[in-house]
């Protein structure tokens, strides 16, 4: 431990702590811009400069370690001048068009400019190079708004191991670009949106589906149904000022109903269905010597990644569609029949924590209902934006229940939103189906937690099933390399593209930090604990769906509607 003095306040910190962390302990919030707690600190923006006694130059607090006896000043005339100059230079390359920007109100640069007042900007405005790009239909870029914090580059390279964007040029004239300045849709980007989540300004954003949803809601001829993904309920409250990890399932349902949706359904229902299909697929592969390890397929960011970077491993993927797409296919077939509605008049909207789901819904093969199965995908942020525009404060509403029949789910469905959740849900069902015995310890703790890669073993009538879980694509890459080199002796692997799983997907409320991730995870486990049914095969509506419509898991009809195929994709398409 080291003893340091921050603005006259003495604190004890680990000797590898940074000045920024020491200041936090002393209850001093040093302003930052390029710093993000998930990423290596690089001190690029120089907003966090401080004075250290005995040092001639200002130090960047985010990447300078403390030493015992260090005396730090976080505010002084020299610090103020340095921060104002740094901010002025940043603002001189940023279009002052806050009213038109999607980040108006959540922009970190706006907040910084409000905290560090610079007055008139003395440098002439020079636009950064590059044109807006929304070619992916999921993640958009507007390089003119970039403040060159490099967070996107770091998350894409370090956490996702994709490297779709990089810094080009040097110094004041540097910019962020794709390889060969190609569109994002042509450079192996997996649309995970982790860069969108880390971007402090509006230079990266989701491609909006808000207007198409308003149009559908205002059309009296159209029956508009909405599904909500598991992770949305643990995060959307943050948009309305509630603390991270506040579970607002019922209030979210009420708010969506007030927005005008004809039916409010739950993606957790088709998460249960995914477990039925995927669990039986795994049992079949274990019994019949199929391709192992089987890889989960519900994260479209992960699907894009394996299609681009490990095409030879595609036969390992489960053929199950994601819960979003299973829902779309059922809404325009099973639900349409049951409700007596012409499927061409049904418009399916998803509320997802995810940017990649927008591209997934638009895939040409996702038309097994005879129509585009999902018509529009709103991120959690976009859904909240619509509610706010309509004057609906979700936090003030009384909880309401989902509609029947596609709104009934179990605890297994809700933990799909957290890393390890799909694995845990699958093992709950596979164990009981294979052994015919009741699973006593329903919480499968070895697959829980935030370790990048976790392992578990489960005994199934004499066969020990080895499972692994990875989240964040750099961790997925490690597991795929093990499979390629023949070192992976697993039967079943769950991969989620985003760190922590969907609860920190690229469409979730700003910001997502390690603490917020933990709180959202706790909320989902709490939702599971509180539900009367916690195993997918016990869902009575799933049982009815098989009786009335699908036959049995992995039946011909189930394959037609609920399963898909994958296509190798070149990195530079
Ligand atoms: S969406 Fe994901 S893969 Fe694409 S640039 Fe952003 S972080 Fe990289
Ligand atoms: S695009 Fe956003 S995250 Fe990337 S460098 Fe620019 S401001 Fe930072
Ligand atoms: S982990 Fe979840 S949020 Fe992230 S890409 Fe996959 S489905 Fe989307």
Coordinates of C-alpha atoms and ligand atoms in Angstrom, one line a residue:
X1 CA 0.0 0.0 0.0
X2 CA 1.1 3.6 -0.6
X3 CA 0.1 6.7 1.3
X4 CA -0.7 9.7 -0.9
X5 CA -2.0 13.2 -0.4
X6 CA -4.7 14.4 -2.8
X7 CA -5.5 18.1 -2.4
X8 CA -4.5 17.8 1.2
X9 CA -6.5 14.6 1.9
X10 CA -4.5 11.6 2.9
X11 CA -5.5 8.2 1.4
X12 CA -4.1 4.7 1.5
X13 CA -4.1 3.0 -1.9
X14 CA -2.5 -0.1 -3.4
X15 CA 0.9 0.8 -4.7
X16 CA -0.1 0.0 -8.3
X17 CA -3.1 2.3 -8.2
X18 CA -3.3 5.3 -10.6
X19 CA -3.6 8.9 -9.5
X20 CA -7.2 8.8 -10.9
X21 CA -8.0 5.9 -8.5
X22 CA -6.4 7.6 -5.6
X23 CA -8.3 10.8 -6.2
X24 CA -11.5 8.8 -6.3
X25 CA -10.8 7.5 -2.9
X26 CA -10.2 11.1 -1.7
X27 CA -13.6 11.9 -3.2
X28 CA -12.2 14.1 -5.9
X29 CA -13.5 13.4 -9.4
X30 CA -10.8 14.3 -11.9
X31 CA -12.3 15.0 -15.4
X32 CA -11.5 12.5 -18.1
X33 CA -12.5 11.9 -21.8
X34 CA -10.4 9.2 -23.4
X35 CA -10.3 7.1 -20.2
X36 CA -12.8 4.2 -19.8
X37 CA -12.6 1.7 -16.9
X38 CA -12.8 -1.3 -19.3
X39 CA -9.8 -0.3 -21.4
X40 CA -6.1 0.3 -21.0
X41 CA -5.5 4.0 -20.0
X42 CA -3.5 5.9 -22.7
X43 CA -3.6 9.5 -21.5
X44 CA -4.4 10.7 -25.1
X45 CA -6.8 13.5 -24.5
X46 CA -4.8 15.2 -21.6
X47 CA -8.0 16.3 -19.9
X48 CA -7.0 14.5 -16.6
X49 CA -3.8 16.3 -16.1
X50 CA -2.7 17.0 -12.4
X51 CA 0.3 18.4 -10.6
X52 CA 2.6 16.1 -8.7
X53 CA 4.9 17.9 -6.1
X54 CA 8.5 17.8 -7.3
X55 CA 7.6 17.0 -10.9
X56 CA 8.2 19.8 -13.5
X57 CA 5.5 18.7 -15.9
X58 CA 1.8 18.0 -15.5
X59 CA 1.0 14.3 -15.3
X60 CA -2.0 12.4 -16.8
X61 CA -3.9 10.9 -13.8
X62 CA -5.4 8.0 -15.7
X63 CA -2.1 6.3 -16.5
X64 CA 0.4 7.6 -13.9
X65 CA 0.9 5.3 -10.9
X66 CA 1.1 6.6 -7.4
X67 CA 4.2 6.2 -5.2
X68 CA 4.4 6.3 -1.5
X69 CA 4.4 9.9 -0.1
X70 CA 3.2 11.4 -3.4
X71 CA 1.5 14.8 -3.1
X72 CA -1.1 15.5 -5.8
X73 CA -3.0 18.7 -6.8
X74 CA -6.1 18.2 -8.9
X75 CA -6.9 21.8 -9.5
X76 CA -4.6 24.9 -9.9
X77 CA -4.3 27.7 -12.5
X78 CA -1.8 25.7 -14.5
X79 CA -4.1 22.6 -14.5
X80 CA -7.1 24.7 -15.5
X81 CA -5.3 26.3 -18.4
X82 CA -3.9 23.0 -19.7
X83 CA -7.4 21.4 -19.5
X84 CA -9.0 24.4 -21.2
X85 CA -6.5 24.4 -24.0
X86 CA -6.8 20.6 -24.5
X87 CA -10.6 20.9 -24.6
X88 CA -10.5 23.9 -26.9
X89 CA -8.4 22.0 -29.4
X90 CA -10.8 19.1 -29.3
X91 CA -13.8 21.4 -29.7
X92 CA -12.2 23.1 -32.7
X93 CA -12.4 19.8 -34.6
X94 CA -16.0 19.0 -33.5
X95 CA -19.1 20.3 -35.3
X96 CA -21.1 22.4 -32.8
X97 CA -24.4 20.8 -33.7
X98 CA -25.5 19.3 -30.4
X99 CA -29.3 19.8 -31.1
X100 CA -29.1 17.5 -34.1
X101 CA -27.1 14.8 -32.4
X102 CA -28.3 11.5 -31.1
X103 CA -26.1 11.9 -28.1
X104 CA -27.6 15.2 -27.1
X105 CA -28.1 14.8 -23.3
X106 CA -25.8 11.8 -23.0
X107 CA -22.7 13.2 -24.6
X108 CA -19.5 13.1 -22.5
X109 CA -18.0 16.0 -24.4
X110 CA -21.1 18.1 -23.8
X111 CA -20.8 17.3 -20.1
X112 CA -17.1 18.1 -20.1
X113 CA -17.6 21.4 -21.8
X114 CA -20.2 22.2 -19.3
X115 CA -17.8 21.4 -16.4
X116 CA -14.7 23.0 -18.0
X117 CA -15.9 26.2 -19.5
X118 CA -13.7 27.4 -22.3
X119 CA -15.6 30.5 -23.5
X120 CA -14.9 31.3 -27.1
X121 CA -12.9 28.7 -29.1
X122 CA -9.8 30.5 -30.4
X123 CA -8.8 27.9 -33.1
X124 CA -10.7 27.8 -36.4
X125 CA -13.0 24.8 -37.0
X126 CA -11.5 22.1 -39.2
X127 CA -13.7 19.1 -40.1
X128 CA -12.1 15.6 -39.6
X129 CA -11.8 13.5 -42.8
X130 CA -14.3 10.7 -43.6
X131 CA -17.9 10.5 -44.6
X132 CA -20.9 9.1 -42.6
X133 CA -21.4 5.4 -43.1
X134 CA -24.6 3.5 -42.2
X135 CA -24.0 0.7 -44.7
X136 CA -24.1 -2.1 -42.1
X137 CA -27.7 -1.3 -41.1
X138 CA -26.6 -1.8 -37.5
X139 CA -23.6 0.3 -36.5
X140 CA -23.2 3.8 -38.0
X141 CA -20.2 6.1 -38.1
X142 CA -19.9 9.9 -38.4
X143 CA -16.2 10.6 -38.4
X144 CA -16.7 14.4 -38.3
X145 CA -17.9 14.1 -34.7
X146 CA -14.9 12.0 -33.6
X147 CA -12.7 13.4 -30.7
X148 CA -10.0 10.8 -31.3
X149 CA -10.2 9.3 -27.8
X150 CA -9.4 5.9 -29.4
X151 CA -11.7 4.0 -27.1
X152 CA -13.4 2.4 -30.1
X153 CA -10.1 1.2 -31.5
X154 CA -9.1 -0.3 -28.2
X155 CA -12.3 -2.1 -27.5
X156 CA -12.4 -3.5 -31.1
X157 CA -8.8 -4.6 -30.9
X158 CA -8.3 -5.6 -27.3
X159 CA -11.7 -6.8 -26.1
X160 CA -13.1 -8.0 -29.4
X161 CA -9.9 -8.9 -31.3
X162 CA -11.6 -7.8 -34.5
X163 CA -9.6 -4.7 -35.5
X164 CA -12.2 -3.3 -37.9
X165 CA -11.1 0.3 -37.1
X166 CA -7.7 1.9 -36.4
X167 CA -6.0 5.3 -36.0
X168 CA -4.7 6.8 -39.3
X169 CA -2.3 9.7 -39.7
X170 CA -0.6 11.4 -36.8
X171 CA -1.1 14.1 -34.2
X172 CA -3.7 16.8 -34.7
X173 CA -4.5 15.5 -38.2
X174 CA -5.0 11.8 -37.1
X175 CA -8.4 10.2 -37.7
X176 CA -10.2 6.9 -37.1
X177 CA -10.7 4.8 -40.2
X178 CA -11.4 1.3 -41.5
X179 CA -8.8 -0.6 -43.5
X180 CA -8.6 1.0 -47.0
X181 CA -11.4 3.4 -45.9
X182 CA -13.9 0.8 -46.8
X183 CA -17.5 0.7 -45.4
X184 CA -17.9 -0.9 -42.0
X185 CA -19.9 -3.6 -43.8
X186 CA -16.9 -4.6 -45.8
X187 CA -14.2 -4.9 -43.1
X188 CA -15.1 -7.8 -40.9
X189 CA -17.0 -5.7 -38.4
X190 CA -19.3 -7.9 -36.4
X191 CA -21.7 -5.1 -35.4
X192 CA -21.4 -5.8 -31.7
X193 CA -21.6 -2.1 -31.0
X194 CA -19.1 -2.3 -28.2
X195 CA -17.4 0.7 -29.9
X196 CA -20.8 2.5 -29.8
X197 CA -21.1 1.9 -26.1
X198 CA -17.5 3.2 -25.4
X199 CA -17.7 6.3 -27.8
X200 CA -18.1 9.4 -25.6
X201 CA -19.8 11.4 -28.5
X202 CA -22.1 10.8 -31.4
X203 CA -19.4 9.6 -33.8
X204 CA -20.6 6.0 -33.4
X205 CA -24.3 5.1 -33.1
X206 CA -26.9 2.5 -33.9
X207 CA -28.7 2.8 -37.2
X208 CA -32.1 3.9 -36.1
X209 CA -35.3 2.0 -36.6
X210 CA -37.3 4.5 -34.6
X211 CA -39.1 6.1 -37.5
X212 CA -40.2 2.8 -39.0
X213 CA -41.7 1.8 -35.7
X214 CA -43.6 5.0 -35.3
X215 CA -45.0 4.6 -38.8
X216 CA -46.2 1.0 -38.0
X217 CA -47.7 2.1 -34.7
X218 CA -49.7 4.9 -36.4
X219 CA -51.0 2.7 -39.1
X220 CA -54.5 1.3 -38.1
X221 CA -54.3 -1.5 -40.6
X222 CA -51.2 -3.0 -38.9
X223 CA -51.1 -5.3 -35.9
X224 CA -47.9 -4.3 -34.1
X225 CA -46.4 -6.8 -31.6
X226 CA -43.2 -6.2 -29.6
X227 CA -40.8 -8.6 -27.9
X228 CA -38.4 -7.6 -25.2
X229 CA -35.0 -9.3 -24.8
X230 CA -34.0 -10.6 -21.3
X231 CA -31.3 -8.0 -20.7
X232 CA -33.5 -5.0 -21.4
X233 CA -35.5 -5.3 -18.2
X234 CA -32.3 -5.0 -16.1
X235 CA -31.1 -1.8 -17.8
X236 CA -33.9 0.3 -19.3
X237 CA -34.8 1.8 -15.9
X238 CA -31.4 3.6 -16.0
X239 CA -32.7 5.8 -18.9
X240 CA -35.4 7.0 -16.4
X241 CA -33.0 7.8 -13.6
X242 CA -33.3 4.5 -11.7
X243 CA -30.2 2.9 -10.3
X244 CA -28.3 0.3 -12.4
X245 CA -29.7 -3.1 -11.8
X246 CA -33.2 -2.0 -11.1
X247 CA -35.5 -4.7 -12.5
X248 CA -38.4 -3.0 -14.3
X249 CA -40.0 -5.8 -16.2
X250 CA -43.6 -4.9 -15.4
X251 CA -43.1 -1.2 -15.8
X252 CA -41.5 -1.8 -19.2
X253 CA -44.5 -3.8 -20.3
X254 CA -46.8 -1.0 -19.2
X255 CA -44.7 1.6 -21.0
X256 CA -44.7 -0.3 -24.3
X257 CA -48.5 -0.8 -24.1
X258 CA -48.9 2.9 -23.6
X259 CA -46.7 3.5 -26.7
X260 CA -49.4 1.7 -28.7
X261 CA -48.2 -1.8 -29.3
X262 CA -51.1 -4.2 -29.8
X263 CA -49.4 -7.1 -27.9
X264 CA -46.4 -7.0 -25.6
X265 CA -44.6 -10.4 -25.7
X266 CA -41.4 -11.7 -24.2
X267 CA -38.2 -12.9 -26.0
X268 CA -37.7 -15.0 -22.8
X269 CA -40.5 -17.2 -24.2
X270 CA -38.4 -18.1 -27.3
X271 CA -35.3 -18.2 -25.1
X272 CA -37.0 -21.2 -23.4
X273 CA -37.8 -22.5 -26.9
X274 CA -34.2 -22.2 -27.9
X275 CA -33.2 -24.3 -24.9
X276 CA -35.7 -27.0 -26.0
X277 CA -34.3 -27.0 -29.5
X278 CA -30.6 -26.5 -28.7
X279 CA -30.7 -28.9 -25.7
X280 CA -32.2 -31.7 -27.8
X281 CA -29.7 -30.9 -30.6
X282 CA -26.9 -31.4 -28.1
X283 CA -28.4 -34.6 -26.8
X284 CA -28.6 -35.8 -30.4
X285 CA -25.0 -34.9 -31.1
X286 CA -23.8 -36.6 -27.9
X287 CA -25.7 -39.8 -28.7
X288 CA -25.1 -40.0 -32.4
X289 CA -21.4 -38.9 -32.6
X290 CA -22.3 -35.5 -34.1
X291 CA -19.8 -32.6 -34.4
X292 CA -18.5 -31.6 -31.0
X293 CA -18.0 -29.3 -29.2
X294 CA -21.4 -27.7 -30.1
X295 CA -21.3 -23.9 -30.0
X296 CA -24.2 -21.8 -29.1
X297 CA -25.7 -19.6 -31.8
X298 CA -27.9 -17.0 -30.1
X299 CA -25.5 -14.0 -30.2
X300 CA -25.4 -12.5 -33.7
X301 CA -22.2 -10.6 -33.0
X302 CA -20.6 -14.0 -32.3
X303 CA -22.2 -15.5 -35.5
X304 CA -20.7 -12.7 -37.6
X305 CA -17.3 -13.3 -35.9
X306 CA -17.2 -17.0 -36.6
X307 CA -18.5 -16.5 -40.2
X308 CA -15.6 -14.0 -40.8
X309 CA -12.7 -15.5 -38.8
X310 CA -13.3 -19.2 -38.3
X311 CA -15.5 -20.4 -41.3
X312 CA -14.1 -23.9 -41.0
X313 CA -15.7 -24.2 -37.6
X314 CA -19.2 -23.4 -38.8
X315 CA -20.4 -27.1 -38.5
X316 CA -19.8 -26.8 -34.7
X317 CA -22.5 -24.1 -34.4
X318 CA -25.9 -25.1 -33.2
X319 CA -28.4 -24.7 -36.1
X320 CA -30.8 -22.9 -33.8
X321 CA -31.8 -19.4 -34.7
X322 CA -31.5 -16.8 -31.9
X323 CA -34.5 -16.3 -29.6
X324 CA -35.3 -13.0 -31.5
X325 CA -35.6 -14.8 -34.8
X326 CA -37.5 -17.8 -33.4
X327 CA -40.0 -15.2 -32.0
X328 CA -40.4 -13.5 -35.4
X329 CA -41.0 -16.8 -37.2
X330 CA -43.6 -17.9 -34.6
X331 CA -45.3 -14.5 -34.5
X332 CA -46.2 -14.7 -38.2
X333 CA -47.2 -18.3 -38.1
X334 CA -48.3 -19.8 -34.8
X335 CA -49.5 -16.6 -33.2
X336 CA -51.1 -15.3 -36.5
X337 CA -53.1 -18.6 -36.8
X338 CA -54.1 -18.6 -33.1
X339 CA -55.2 -14.9 -33.2
X340 CA -56.8 -15.2 -36.6
X341 CA -54.7 -12.3 -38.1
X342 CA -53.3 -12.1 -41.6
X343 CA -49.5 -12.5 -41.1
X344 CA -48.9 -9.9 -43.8
X345 CA -50.6 -7.4 -41.4
X346 CA -48.4 -8.3 -38.5
X347 CA -45.4 -6.0 -37.8
X348 CA -42.8 -7.5 -35.4
X349 CA -40.7 -5.1 -33.4
X350 CA -37.9 -6.3 -31.1
X351 CA -36.5 -4.3 -28.2
X352 CA -32.9 -5.6 -27.8
X353 CA -29.8 -4.7 -25.9
X354 CA -27.9 -5.3 -29.1
X355 CA -26.9 -3.5 -32.3
X356 CA -26.0 -6.8 -34.2
X357 CA -29.7 -7.9 -33.9
X358 CA -30.6 -5.2 -36.4
X359 CA -28.3 -6.9 -39.0
X360 CA -29.5 -10.3 -38.0
X361 CA -33.2 -9.4 -38.5
X362 CA -32.3 -8.2 -42.0
X363 CA -30.4 -11.4 -43.1
X364 CA -32.1 -12.8 -46.3
X365 CA -32.5 -16.3 -44.8
X366 CA -34.7 -14.9 -41.9
X367 CA -37.9 -15.2 -43.8
X368 CA -39.2 -18.7 -42.8
X369 CA -42.6 -17.4 -42.0
X370 CA -43.0 -16.3 -45.6
X371 CA -42.3 -12.7 -44.6
X372 CA -39.3 -10.9 -43.1
X373 CA -39.7 -12.5 -39.6
X374 CA -38.7 -9.4 -37.6
X375 CA -39.5 -6.0 -39.1
X376 CA -37.7 -3.6 -36.9
X377 CA -35.2 -3.8 -34.0
X378 CA -35.0 -1.0 -31.4
X379 CA -32.1 -0.9 -29.0
X380 CA -32.9 -0.4 -25.3
X381 CA -31.8 3.2 -25.8
X382 CA -34.1 3.7 -28.8
X383 CA -37.1 2.2 -27.0
X384 CA -36.5 4.6 -24.1
X385 CA -36.2 7.5 -26.5
X386 CA -39.6 6.7 -27.9
X387 CA -41.1 6.4 -24.5
X388 CA -39.7 9.8 -23.5
X389 CA -40.9 11.4 -26.7
X390 CA -44.4 10.1 -26.0
X391 CA -44.2 11.5 -22.4
X392 CA -44.1 8.1 -20.7
X393 CA -42.0 7.9 -17.6
X394 CA -41.5 4.2 -17.1
X395 CA -40.4 4.7 -13.5
X396 CA -43.8 6.1 -12.5
X397 CA -45.9 3.3 -14.0
X398 CA -47.5 0.3 -12.2
X399 CA -46.2 -3.0 -13.4
X400 CA -48.3 -4.9 -15.9
X401 CA -48.1 -8.5 -17.2
X402 CA -47.0 -9.7 -20.6
X403 CA -49.7 -10.7 -23.1
X404 CA -50.5 -14.4 -23.8
X405 CA -49.4 -16.7 -25.2
X406 CA -45.9 -15.6 -26.2
X407 CA -45.3 -13.8 -22.9
X408 CA -44.9 -16.8 -20.6
X409 CA -41.4 -17.7 -19.7
X410 CA -39.2 -19.3 -17.0
X411 CA -36.2 -18.2 -15.0
X412 CA -34.0 -20.1 -17.5
X413 CA -35.2 -17.7 -20.3
X414 CA -34.3 -14.6 -18.3
X415 CA -30.7 -15.6 -17.6
X416 CA -30.0 -15.7 -21.3
X417 CA -29.1 -12.0 -20.8
X418 CA -25.9 -12.7 -18.8
X419 CA -22.8 -14.6 -19.7
X420 CA -23.1 -18.3 -18.8
X421 CA -26.9 -18.0 -18.7
X422 CA -27.6 -20.0 -21.9
X423 CA -25.3 -22.7 -20.7
X424 CA -26.9 -22.8 -17.2
X425 CA -30.4 -22.9 -18.8
X426 CA -29.4 -25.6 -21.2
X427 CA -27.8 -27.8 -18.5
X428 CA -31.0 -27.5 -16.3
X429 CA -33.0 -29.0 -19.2
X430 CA -30.5 -31.4 -20.7
X431 CA -29.9 -33.0 -17.2
X432 CA -33.5 -33.7 -16.5
X433 CA -34.3 -34.8 -20.1
X434 CA -31.4 -37.3 -20.2
X435 CA -31.5 -38.6 -16.7
X436 CA -35.2 -38.4 -16.0
X437 CA -34.2 -37.2 -12.5
X438 CA -34.9 -33.8 -10.9
X439 CA -31.9 -31.4 -10.8
X440 CA -31.5 -30.5 -7.2
X441 CA -28.9 -27.8 -7.4
X442 CA -30.6 -25.6 -10.0
X443 CA -28.1 -22.7 -9.7
X444 CA -25.1 -23.9 -11.7
X445 CA -22.5 -21.7 -10.1
X446 CA -19.3 -22.7 -12.0
X447 CA -20.7 -21.1 -15.2
X448 CA -21.6 -17.9 -13.4
X449 CA -19.3 -14.9 -12.9
X450 CA -17.3 -12.4 -15.1
X451 CA -14.1 -14.5 -15.7
X452 CA -13.4 -14.3 -19.4
X453 CA -13.5 -18.1 -19.8
X454 CA -15.1 -20.5 -17.4
X455 CA -15.5 -24.3 -17.3
X456 CA -17.9 -26.8 -15.8
X457 CA -18.6 -30.5 -15.8
X458 CA -22.0 -32.2 -15.4
X459 CA -22.7 -35.9 -14.9
X460 CA -25.4 -37.2 -17.3
X461 CA -26.1 -40.9 -16.7
X462 CA -22.4 -41.9 -16.7
X463 CA -21.3 -39.4 -19.3
X464 CA -19.4 -36.4 -18.0
X465 CA -20.3 -33.4 -20.1
X466 CA -17.6 -30.8 -20.3
X467 CA -18.8 -27.3 -20.9
X468 CA -17.0 -23.9 -21.4
X469 CA -18.3 -20.3 -21.4
X470 CA -16.6 -17.3 -23.0
X471 CA -17.7 -13.7 -23.3
X472 CA -16.0 -10.9 -25.3
X473 CA -14.7 -12.1 -28.7
X474 CA -11.0 -12.0 -27.7
X475 CA -11.9 -14.8 -25.2
X476 CA -14.0 -16.6 -27.9
X477 CA -10.9 -16.5 -30.2
X478 CA -8.8 -18.3 -27.5
X479 CA -11.4 -21.1 -27.4
X480 CA -11.6 -21.3 -31.2
X481 CA -7.8 -21.5 -31.5
X482 CA -8.0 -24.4 -29.0
X483 CA -10.5 -26.2 -31.1
X484 CA -8.5 -25.6 -34.3
X485 CA -5.3 -27.0 -32.6
X486 CA -7.2 -30.0 -31.2
X487 CA -6.7 -29.0 -27.6
X488 CA -10.3 -28.4 -26.7
X489 CA -12.0 -31.4 -25.1
X490 CA -15.4 -29.8 -24.5
X491 CA -18.8 -31.0 -25.5
X492 CA -20.6 -27.7 -25.4
X493 CA -19.4 -24.1 -25.5
X494 CA -21.4 -20.9 -24.9
X495 CA -20.1 -17.7 -26.6
X496 CA -21.5 -14.2 -26.1
X497 CA -19.9 -11.5 -28.2
X498 CA -20.2 -8.8 -25.6
X499 CA -18.3 -8.7 -22.3
X500 CA -20.7 -9.9 -19.6
X501 CA -23.2 -11.0 -22.3
X502 CA -26.2 -9.1 -23.6
X503 CA -26.5 -7.1 -20.4
X504 CA -23.7 -4.9 -21.7
X505 CA -24.7 -5.1 -25.4
X506 CA -24.0 -2.3 -27.7
X507 CA -27.5 -1.0 -27.5
X508 CA -27.8 -0.7 -23.7
X509 CA -28.1 2.7 -21.8
X510 CA -24.9 4.7 -21.4
X511 CA -22.6 4.1 -19.6
X512 CA -21.7 0.5 -19.1
X513 CA -18.9 0.0 -16.6
X514 CA -17.7 -3.2 -14.7
X515 CA -19.9 -2.2 -11.7
X516 CA -22.9 -1.6 -13.8
X517 CA -22.4 -4.9 -15.5
X518 CA -22.4 -6.7 -12.1
X519 CA -25.6 -4.9 -11.0
X520 CA -27.4 -5.8 -14.2
X521 CA -26.2 -9.4 -13.8
X522 CA -27.5 -9.6 -10.2
X523 CA -30.9 -8.3 -11.4
X524 CA -31.2 -11.1 -14.0
X525 CA -30.3 -13.8 -11.5
X526 CA -32.8 -12.2 -9.0
X527 CA -35.5 -12.3 -11.8
X528 CA -34.7 -16.0 -12.3
X529 CA -34.8 -16.7 -8.5
X530 CA -38.2 -15.0 -8.2
X531 CA -40.0 -16.9 -11.0
X532 CA -42.1 -19.9 -10.1
X533 CA -40.8 -22.0 -13.0
X534 CA -37.0 -22.0 -13.7
X535 CA -36.5 -24.7 -16.3
X536 CA -37.4 -24.2 -19.9
X537 CA -39.1 -27.6 -20.4
X538 CA -41.5 -26.8 -17.6
X539 CA -42.9 -23.7 -19.5
X540 CA -46.6 -24.7 -20.1
X541 CA -47.0 -22.6 -23.2
X542 CA -43.8 -24.1 -24.7
X543 CA -45.4 -27.5 -24.0
X544 CA -48.6 -26.4 -25.6
X545 CA -46.7 -25.0 -28.7
X546 CA -45.2 -28.4 -29.3
X547 CA -48.5 -30.2 -28.8
X548 CA -50.5 -27.8 -31.0
X549 CA -48.0 -26.8 -33.7
X550 CA -44.4 -28.0 -33.7
X551 CA -44.8 -31.7 -32.8
X552 CA -41.6 -32.3 -30.9
X553 CA -38.2 -30.6 -30.4
X554 CA -36.1 -30.8 -33.6
X555 CA -39.2 -31.9 -35.6
X556 CA -39.4 -31.2 -39.4
X557 CA -41.6 -28.2 -38.7
X558 CA -39.3 -26.9 -35.9
X559 CA -36.4 -27.2 -38.3
X560 CA -38.2 -25.2 -41.0
X561 CA -39.1 -22.3 -38.7
X562 CA -36.6 -22.3 -35.9
X563 CA -33.3 -23.4 -37.4
X564 CA -30.9 -21.8 -39.9
X565 CA -27.6 -22.1 -41.7
X566 CA -24.4 -20.1 -41.7
X567 CA -22.2 -18.8 -44.5
X568 CA -18.5 -18.3 -44.6
X569 CA -17.8 -14.6 -45.1
X570 CA -14.6 -12.9 -46.3
X571 CA -13.1 -10.4 -43.8
X572 CA -12.9 -7.9 -46.6
X573 CA -16.2 -8.4 -48.3
Ligands
LIG1 S1 -19.1 -2.9 -33.9 FE1 -17.7 -4.2 -32.8 S2 -16.5 -5.2 -34.5 FE2 -17.5 -3.4 -35.4 S3 -16.0 -1.7 -35.2 FE3 -17.4 -1.7 -33.4 S4 -16.3 -2.9 -31.8 FE4 -15.4 -3.3 -33.8
LIG2 S1 -15.2 7.3 -32.9 FE1 -15.8 7.8 -30.8 S2 -14.7 6.2 -29.6 FE2 -13.7 6.3 -31.6 S3 -12.0 7.7 -31.3 FE3 -13.7 8.9 -32.1 S4 -14.7 9.7 -30.4 FE4 -13.4 8.1 -29.6
LIG3 S1 -23.8 -10.8 -26.6 FE1 -26.0 -10.1 -26.8 S2 -25.8 -8.0 -27.1 FE2 -23.8 -8.8 -27.6 S3 -23.9 -9.2 -29.9 FE3 -24.5 -11.1 -28.8 S4 -26.7 -11.0 -28.7 FE4 -26.0 -8.9 -29.2

